[in-house]
Amino acid sequence: DAGVIQSPRHEVTEMGQEVTLRCKPISGHDYLFWYRQTMMRGLELLIYFNNNVPIDDSGMPEDRFSAKMPNASFSTLKIQPSEPRDSAVYFCASSPGHPNTEAFFGQGTRLTVV
Amino acid sequence: GENVEQHPSTLSVQEGDSAVIKCTYSDSASNYFPWYKQELGKGPQLIIDIRSNVGEKKDQRIAVTLNKTAKHFSLHITETQPEDSAVYFCAAQGDNSGYALNFGKGTSLLVTP
């Protein structure tokens, strides 16, 4: 398996624009997680899905952020409108769930909002 | 929710020395404690994990210890090598958080030749 695949690897956008980050989890994994990494706050959980259903979105910072998982092999994280403080590295991870709960991370998307 | 504290934030050791990173957690229901290594420009990668029914686990130069009573766990790297230089994250997971990991803030380890 190629692992968790994220796209794009880098994104630079202007404030106010819509940004869509994409993730393909490892085949057969039931859980998908979106994390945000910044120097100040470290790795923060934004939202996670189980079998394509959102389970906990309490980490989503505000209504400008939304995430979907239309099928088992694809998820998106959308920011609309984007702001400079959204600049961070966004990671997608997947996990097969119990009993093996290791999370496998993608390479991340580095987002810069100017 | 779960709160994971990690210390130190930076650590510099000479090649061949040992490195120790410590974490504490708040939720007594947490039962899975992985450690991740993140190299520059890459996503975190699991290096070792421990479950609550075990007090210690070792894998070659890496070991993890867990004290459930005190709610802390530690990563020990012996005979450090320059390629061990990276950011290390501890995490905790338990029933209250589903299968989501709660991460510490990370430790930047530098191993100098």
PDB file of C-alpha atoms in Angstrom:
ATOM      1  CA  ASP A   1       0.000   0.000   0.000  1.00  0.00           C
ATOM      2  CA  ALA A   2       1.216   3.516  -0.763  1.00  0.00           C
ATOM      3  CA  GLY A   3       0.225   4.791   2.651  1.00  0.00           C
ATOM      4  CA  VAL A   4      -1.943   7.808   3.371  1.00  0.00           C
ATOM      5  CA  ILE A   5      -1.865  10.185   0.426  1.00  0.00           C
ATOM      6  CA  GLN A   6      -2.484  13.896   0.815  1.00  0.00           C
ATOM      7  CA  SER A   7      -2.727  16.596  -1.793  1.00  0.00           C
ATOM      8  CA  PRO A   8      -1.547  19.155  -2.442  1.00  0.00           C
ATOM      9  CA  ARG A   9       1.780  19.047  -0.561  1.00  0.00           C
ATOM     10  CA  HIS A  10       1.964  22.824  -0.523  1.00  0.00           C
ATOM     11  CA  GLU A  11      -0.737  25.442  -0.938  1.00  0.00           C
ATOM     12  CA  VAL A  12      -0.357  29.200  -0.972  1.00  0.00           C
ATOM     13  CA  THR A  13      -3.534  31.204  -1.145  1.00  0.00           C
ATOM     14  CA  GLU A  14      -4.791  34.696  -0.524  1.00  0.00           C
ATOM     15  CA  MET A  15      -6.874  35.598   2.464  1.00  0.00           C
ATOM     16  CA  GLY A  16     -10.561  35.103   1.751  1.00  0.00           C
ATOM     17  CA  GLN A  17     -10.094  32.341  -0.785  1.00  0.00           C
ATOM     18  CA  GLU A  18     -11.487  28.847  -0.403  1.00  0.00           C
ATOM     19  CA  VAL A  19      -8.982  26.069   0.251  1.00  0.00           C
ATOM     20  CA  THR A  20      -9.616  22.353  -0.139  1.00  0.00           C
ATOM     21  CA  LEU A  21      -7.227  19.734   1.225  1.00  0.00           C
ATOM     22  CA  ARG A  22      -7.540  16.133   0.121  1.00  0.00           C
ATOM     23  CA  CYS A  23      -6.775  12.777   1.682  1.00  0.00           C
ATOM     24  CA  LYS A  24      -6.822   9.160   0.583  1.00  0.00           C
ATOM     25  CA  PRO A  25      -6.560   6.815   3.583  1.00  0.00           C
ATOM     26  CA  ILE A  26      -5.016   3.376   3.604  1.00  0.00           C
ATOM     27  CA  SER A  27      -7.412   0.840   2.137  1.00  0.00           C
ATOM     28  CA  GLY A  28      -9.302  -1.095   4.800  1.00  0.00           C
ATOM     29  CA  HIS A  29      -8.801   1.463   7.552  1.00  0.00           C
ATOM     30  CA  ASP A  30     -12.030   2.376   9.323  1.00  0.00           C
ATOM     31  CA  TYR A  31     -10.843   5.593  10.982  1.00  0.00           C
ATOM     32  CA  LEU A  32      -9.692   8.832   9.408  1.00  0.00           C
ATOM     33  CA  PHE A  33      -8.318  11.794  11.330  1.00  0.00           C
ATOM     34  CA  TRP A  34      -7.500  15.380  10.398  1.00  0.00           C
ATOM     35  CA  TYR A  35      -4.820  17.102  12.488  1.00  0.00           C
ATOM     36  CA  ARG A  36      -3.345  20.593  12.328  1.00  0.00           C
ATOM     37  CA  GLN A  37       0.251  21.268  13.354  1.00  0.00           C
ATOM     38  CA  THR A  38       1.627  24.646  14.398  1.00  0.00           C
ATOM     39  CA  MET A  39       4.651  25.654  16.431  1.00  0.00           C
ATOM     40  CA  MET A  40       2.491  27.193  19.133  1.00  0.00           C
ATOM     41  CA  ARG A  41      -0.152  24.503  19.534  1.00  0.00           C
ATOM     42  CA  GLY A  42       1.555  21.348  18.318  1.00  0.00           C
ATOM     43  CA  LEU A  43      -0.624  18.605  16.812  1.00  0.00           C
ATOM     44  CA  GLU A  44      -4.308  19.365  17.280  1.00  0.00           C
ATOM     45  CA  LEU A  45      -7.092  16.970  16.372  1.00  0.00           C
ATOM     46  CA  LEU A  46      -9.658  18.725  14.186  1.00  0.00           C
ATOM     47  CA  ILE A  47     -12.105  15.950  13.365  1.00  0.00           C
ATOM     48  CA  TYR A  48     -12.258  12.216  12.923  1.00  0.00           C
ATOM     49  CA  PHE A  49     -14.468   9.775  11.037  1.00  0.00           C
ATOM     50  CA  ASN A  50     -15.419   6.167  11.627  1.00  0.00           C
ATOM     51  CA  ASN A  51     -16.712   4.301   8.577  1.00  0.00           C
ATOM     52  CA  ASN A  52     -17.166   7.651   6.783  1.00  0.00           C
ATOM     53  CA  VAL A  53     -19.291   9.106   9.605  1.00  0.00           C
ATOM     54  CA  PRO A  54     -17.988  12.135  11.532  1.00  0.00           C
ATOM     55  CA  ILE A  55     -17.628  11.130  15.184  1.00  0.00           C
ATOM     56  CA  ASP A  56     -16.041  14.132  16.869  1.00  0.00           C
ATOM     57  CA  ASP A  57     -15.647  17.555  15.288  1.00  0.00           C
ATOM     58  CA  SER A  58     -15.130  19.470  18.518  1.00  0.00           C
ATOM     59  CA  GLY A  59     -11.619  20.408  17.408  1.00  0.00           C
ATOM     60  CA  MET A  60     -12.770  22.250  14.303  1.00  0.00           C
ATOM     61  CA  PRO A  61     -11.844  25.854  15.116  1.00  0.00           C
ATOM     62  CA  GLU A  62     -14.870  27.574  13.640  1.00  0.00           C
ATOM     63  CA  ASP A  63     -17.582  27.401  11.022  1.00  0.00           C
ATOM     64  CA  ARG A  64     -15.112  28.329   8.304  1.00  0.00           C
ATOM     65  CA  PHE A  65     -13.796  24.771   8.554  1.00  0.00           C
ATOM     66  CA  SER A  66     -15.692  21.791   7.211  1.00  0.00           C
ATOM     67  CA  ALA A  67     -14.758  18.182   6.482  1.00  0.00           C
ATOM     68  CA  LYS A  68     -16.413  15.454   4.484  1.00  0.00           C
ATOM     69  CA  MET A  69     -15.829  11.802   3.787  1.00  0.00           C
ATOM     70  CA  PRO A  70     -18.099  10.805   0.883  1.00  0.00           C
ATOM     71  CA  ASN A  71     -16.636   7.294   0.676  1.00  0.00           C
ATOM     72  CA  ALA A  72     -14.091   5.035   2.346  1.00  0.00           C
ATOM     73  CA  SER A  73     -11.249   6.152   0.109  1.00  0.00           C
ATOM     74  CA  PHE A  74     -11.531   9.929   0.132  1.00  0.00           C
ATOM     75  CA  SER A  75     -11.874  12.844   2.517  1.00  0.00           C
ATOM     76  CA  THR A  76     -11.656  16.620   2.190  1.00  0.00           C
ATOM     77  CA  LEU A  77     -10.997  19.449   4.613  1.00  0.00           C
ATOM     78  CA  LYS A  78     -12.275  22.794   3.402  1.00  0.00           C
ATOM     79  CA  ILE A  79     -11.591  26.275   4.725  1.00  0.00           C
ATOM     80  CA  GLN A  80     -13.837  29.033   3.472  1.00  0.00           C
ATOM     81  CA  PRO A  81     -12.916  31.847   3.725  1.00  0.00           C
ATOM     82  CA  SER A  82      -9.264  31.299   4.619  1.00  0.00           C
ATOM     83  CA  GLU A  83      -7.381  33.610   7.002  1.00  0.00           C
ATOM     84  CA  PRO A  84      -3.644  34.083   7.691  1.00  0.00           C
ATOM     85  CA  ARG A  85      -4.006  32.390  11.091  1.00  0.00           C
ATOM     86  CA  ASP A  86      -5.031  29.190   9.294  1.00  0.00           C
ATOM     87  CA  SER A  87      -1.464  28.848   8.047  1.00  0.00           C
ATOM     88  CA  ALA A  88      -0.196  25.500   9.326  1.00  0.00           C
ATOM     89  CA  VAL A  89       0.632  21.949   8.262  1.00  0.00           C
ATOM     90  CA  TYR A  90      -2.483  19.826   7.985  1.00  0.00           C
ATOM     91  CA  PHE A  91      -2.125  16.088   8.418  1.00  0.00           C
ATOM     92  CA  CYS A  92      -4.488  13.307   7.552  1.00  0.00           C
ATOM     93  CA  ALA A  93      -4.092   9.968   9.314  1.00  0.00           C
ATOM     94  CA  SER A  94      -5.903   6.662   9.134  1.00  0.00           C
ATOM     95  CA  SER A  95      -6.190   3.742  11.506  1.00  0.00           C
ATOM     96  CA  PRO A  96      -7.650   0.259  11.342  1.00  0.00           C
ATOM     97  CA  GLY A  97      -9.133   0.796  14.802  1.00  0.00           C
ATOM     98  CA  HIS A  98      -9.374  -1.671  17.641  1.00  0.00           C
ATOM     99  CA  PRO A  99      -7.360  -3.746  18.471  1.00  0.00           C
ATOM    100  CA  ASN A 100      -4.558  -2.114  16.478  1.00  0.00           C
ATOM    101  CA  THR A 101      -4.920   1.595  17.052  1.00  0.00           C
ATOM    102  CA  GLU A 102      -1.731   2.848  15.403  1.00  0.00           C
ATOM    103  CA  ALA A 103      -2.428   5.922  13.313  1.00  0.00           C
ATOM    104  CA  PHE A 104      -0.619   6.177   9.973  1.00  0.00           C
ATOM    105  CA  PHE A 105       0.061   9.742   8.882  1.00  0.00           C
ATOM    106  CA  GLY A 106       0.295  11.256   5.453  1.00  0.00           C
ATOM    107  CA  GLN A 107       3.064  13.643   4.422  1.00  0.00           C
ATOM    108  CA  GLY A 108       0.929  16.653   5.237  1.00  0.00           C
ATOM    109  CA  THR A 109      -0.188  19.768   3.377  1.00  0.00           C
ATOM    110  CA  ARG A 110       1.652  22.961   4.207  1.00  0.00           C
ATOM    111  CA  LEU A 111      -0.887  25.776   3.920  1.00  0.00           C
ATOM    112  CA  THR A 112       0.164  29.406   3.728  1.00  0.00           C
ATOM    113  CA  VAL A 113      -2.512  32.086   3.675  1.00  0.00           C
ATOM    114  CA  VAL A 114      -1.197  35.522   2.721  1.00  0.00           C
TER     115      VAL A 114
ATOM    116  CA  GLY B   1     -10.718  15.914  27.725  1.00  0.00           C
ATOM    117  CA  GLU B   2      -7.277  14.347  27.815  1.00  0.00           C
ATOM    118  CA  ASN B   3      -4.304  16.665  28.414  1.00  0.00           C
ATOM    119  CA  VAL B   4      -0.817  15.415  27.611  1.00  0.00           C
ATOM    120  CA  GLU B   5       2.241  17.317  28.856  1.00  0.00           C
ATOM    121  CA  GLN B   6       5.673  16.586  27.377  1.00  0.00           C
ATOM    122  CA  HIS B   7       9.147  17.585  28.588  1.00  0.00           C
ATOM    123  CA  PRO B   8      11.649  18.779  27.627  1.00  0.00           C
ATOM    124  CA  SER B   9      10.738  20.753  24.515  1.00  0.00           C
ATOM    125  CA  THR B  10      14.323  20.561  23.257  1.00  0.00           C
ATOM    126  CA  LEU B  11      17.084  18.096  24.063  1.00  0.00           C
ATOM    127  CA  SER B  12      20.653  18.006  22.858  1.00  0.00           C
ATOM    128  CA  VAL B  13      22.886  14.991  23.485  1.00  0.00           C
ATOM    129  CA  GLN B  14      26.186  13.724  22.218  1.00  0.00           C
ATOM    130  CA  GLU B  15      26.297  10.677  20.002  1.00  0.00           C
ATOM    131  CA  GLY B  16      26.383   7.549  22.127  1.00  0.00           C
ATOM    132  CA  ASP B  17      24.666   9.123  25.115  1.00  0.00           C
ATOM    133  CA  SER B  18      21.132   8.318  26.241  1.00  0.00           C
ATOM    134  CA  ALA B  19      18.091  10.528  25.790  1.00  0.00           C
ATOM    135  CA  VAL B  20      14.969  10.527  27.958  1.00  0.00           C
ATOM    136  CA  ILE B  21      11.674  12.238  27.181  1.00  0.00           C
ATOM    137  CA  LYS B  22       8.858  12.339  29.720  1.00  0.00           C
ATOM    138  CA  CYS B  23       5.105  12.744  29.400  1.00  0.00           C
ATOM    139  CA  THR B  24       2.202  12.987  31.791  1.00  0.00           C
ATOM    140  CA  TYR B  25      -1.476  12.549  31.033  1.00  0.00           C
ATOM    141  CA  SER B  26      -4.638  13.556  32.824  1.00  0.00           C
ATOM    142  CA  ASP B  27      -7.306  11.012  31.886  1.00  0.00           C
ATOM    143  CA  SER B  28      -7.033   7.867  33.989  1.00  0.00           C
ATOM    144  CA  ALA B  29      -9.128   6.049  31.361  1.00  0.00           C
ATOM    145  CA  SER B  30      -6.339   6.342  28.770  1.00  0.00           C
ATOM    146  CA  ASN B  31      -4.953   2.913  27.930  1.00  0.00           C
ATOM    147  CA  TYR B  32      -2.741   3.263  24.864  1.00  0.00           C
ATOM    148  CA  PHE B  33       0.448   5.328  24.727  1.00  0.00           C
ATOM    149  CA  PRO B  34       2.341   5.572  21.437  1.00  0.00           C
ATOM    150  CA  TRP B  35       5.466   7.516  20.586  1.00  0.00           C
ATOM    151  CA  TYR B  36       5.911   9.096  17.183  1.00  0.00           C
ATOM    152  CA  LYS B  37       9.023  10.380  15.439  1.00  0.00           C
ATOM    153  CA  GLN B  38       8.712  13.211  12.946  1.00  0.00           C
ATOM    154  CA  GLU B  39      11.519  14.010  10.542  1.00  0.00           C
ATOM    155  CA  LEU B  40      11.698  17.297   8.680  1.00  0.00           C
ATOM    156  CA  GLY B  41       9.055  17.599   6.002  1.00  0.00           C
ATOM    157  CA  LYS B  42       7.397  14.302   6.875  1.00  0.00           C
ATOM    158  CA  GLY B  43       4.421  13.091   8.847  1.00  0.00           C
ATOM    159  CA  PRO B  44       4.818  11.522  12.298  1.00  0.00           C
ATOM    160  CA  GLN B  45       5.705   7.835  12.286  1.00  0.00           C
ATOM    161  CA  LEU B  46       5.120   5.361  15.100  1.00  0.00           C
ATOM    162  CA  ILE B  47       8.323   4.087  16.703  1.00  0.00           C
ATOM    163  CA  ILE B  48       7.023   2.269  19.773  1.00  0.00           C
ATOM    164  CA  ASP B  49       3.843   1.982  21.804  1.00  0.00           C
ATOM    165  CA  ILE B  50       2.715   0.573  25.132  1.00  0.00           C
ATOM    166  CA  ARG B  51      -0.609  -0.469  26.529  1.00  0.00           C
ATOM    167  CA  SER B  52      -1.848   0.015  30.060  1.00  0.00           C
ATOM    168  CA  ASN B  53      -1.425  -3.626  31.057  1.00  0.00           C
ATOM    169  CA  VAL B  54       2.351  -3.425  30.530  1.00  0.00           C
ATOM    170  CA  GLY B  55       4.891  -1.464  32.543  1.00  0.00           C
ATOM    171  CA  GLU B  56       7.802  -1.508  30.126  1.00  0.00           C
ATOM    172  CA  LYS B  57       8.515  -2.351  26.497  1.00  0.00           C
ATOM    173  CA  LYS B  58      11.789  -2.429  24.622  1.00  0.00           C
ATOM    174  CA  ASP B  59      12.713  -2.508  20.952  1.00  0.00           C
ATOM    175  CA  GLN B  60      16.467  -2.506  20.313  1.00  0.00           C
ATOM    176  CA  ARG B  61      17.731   0.948  21.411  1.00  0.00           C
ATOM    177  CA  ILE B  62      14.296   2.284  22.264  1.00  0.00           C
ATOM    178  CA  ALA B  63      12.309   1.590  25.422  1.00  0.00           C
ATOM    179  CA  VAL B  64       9.147   2.998  26.938  1.00  0.00           C
ATOM    180  CA  THR B  65       8.042   2.838  30.561  1.00  0.00           C
ATOM    181  CA  LEU B  66       4.578   3.467  31.943  1.00  0.00           C
ATOM    182  CA  ASN B  67       3.465   4.319  35.465  1.00  0.00           C
ATOM    183  CA  LYS B  68      -0.333   4.237  35.490  1.00  0.00           C
ATOM    184  CA  THR B  69      -0.591   5.221  39.131  1.00  0.00           C
ATOM    185  CA  ALA B  70       1.367   8.412  38.568  1.00  0.00           C
ATOM    186  CA  LYS B  71      -0.022   8.840  35.044  1.00  0.00           C
ATOM    187  CA  HIS B  72       3.303   9.292  33.361  1.00  0.00           C
ATOM    188  CA  PHE B  73       5.292   7.508  30.689  1.00  0.00           C
ATOM    189  CA  SER B  74       8.766   7.968  29.270  1.00  0.00           C
ATOM    190  CA  LEU B  75      10.779   7.260  26.137  1.00  0.00           C
ATOM    191  CA  HIS B  76      14.371   6.124  26.499  1.00  0.00           C
ATOM    192  CA  ILE B  77      16.797   6.069  23.597  1.00  0.00           C
ATOM    193  CA  THR B  78      20.183   4.510  24.281  1.00  0.00           C
ATOM    194  CA  GLU B  79      23.394   4.773  22.234  1.00  0.00           C
ATOM    195  CA  THR B  80      21.975   7.719  20.314  1.00  0.00           C
ATOM    196  CA  GLN B  81      23.004   8.275  16.709  1.00  0.00           C
ATOM    197  CA  PRO B  82      22.794  11.402  14.522  1.00  0.00           C
ATOM    198  CA  GLU B  83      19.901   9.851  12.611  1.00  0.00           C
ATOM    199  CA  ASP B  84      17.884   9.870  15.834  1.00  0.00           C
ATOM    200  CA  SER B  85      17.703  13.669  15.498  1.00  0.00           C
ATOM    201  CA  ALA B  86      14.024  14.519  14.970  1.00  0.00           C
ATOM    202  CA  VAL B  87      10.938  15.715  16.816  1.00  0.00           C
ATOM    203  CA  TYR B  88       9.379  13.116  19.098  1.00  0.00           C
ATOM    204  CA  PHE B  89       5.754  13.163  20.189  1.00  0.00           C
ATOM    205  CA  CYS B  90       4.070  11.219  22.934  1.00  0.00           C
ATOM    206  CA  ALA B  91       0.336  10.586  22.791  1.00  0.00           C
ATOM    207  CA  ALA B  92      -2.444   9.071  24.855  1.00  0.00           C
ATOM    208  CA  GLN B  93      -5.625   7.422  23.795  1.00  0.00           C
ATOM    209  CA  GLY B  94      -8.500   6.105  25.826  1.00  0.00           C
ATOM    210  CA  ASP B  95     -12.151   5.247  25.835  1.00  0.00           C
ATOM    211  CA  ASN B  96     -13.219   8.843  26.381  1.00  0.00           C
ATOM    212  CA  SER B  97     -11.535   9.984  23.172  1.00  0.00           C
ATOM    213  CA  GLY B  98     -12.619   7.134  20.967  1.00  0.00           C
ATOM    214  CA  TYR B  99      -9.676   6.245  18.776  1.00  0.00           C
ATOM    215  CA  ALA B 100      -8.305   9.768  18.511  1.00  0.00           C
ATOM    216  CA  LEU B 101      -4.812  10.408  19.814  1.00  0.00           C
ATOM    217  CA  ASN B 102      -4.065  13.361  22.085  1.00  0.00           C
ATOM    218  CA  PHE B 103      -0.496  14.491  21.491  1.00  0.00           C
ATOM    219  CA  GLY B 104       2.090  16.223  23.613  1.00  0.00           C
ATOM    220  CA  LYS B 105       3.741  19.359  22.214  1.00  0.00           C
ATOM    221  CA  GLY B 106       6.814  17.477  21.037  1.00  0.00           C
ATOM    222  CA  THR B 107      10.523  17.281  21.886  1.00  0.00           C
ATOM    223  CA  SER B 108      13.131  18.364  19.388  1.00  0.00           C
ATOM    224  CA  LEU B 109      16.075  15.982  19.831  1.00  0.00           C
ATOM    225  CA  LEU B 110      19.483  16.853  18.427  1.00  0.00           C
ATOM    226  CA  VAL B 111      22.247  14.267  18.487  1.00  0.00           C
ATOM    227  CA  THR B 112      25.641  15.794  17.803  1.00  0.00           C
ATOM    228  CA  PRO B 113      28.549  13.693  16.492  1.00  0.00           C
TER     229      PRO B 113
END
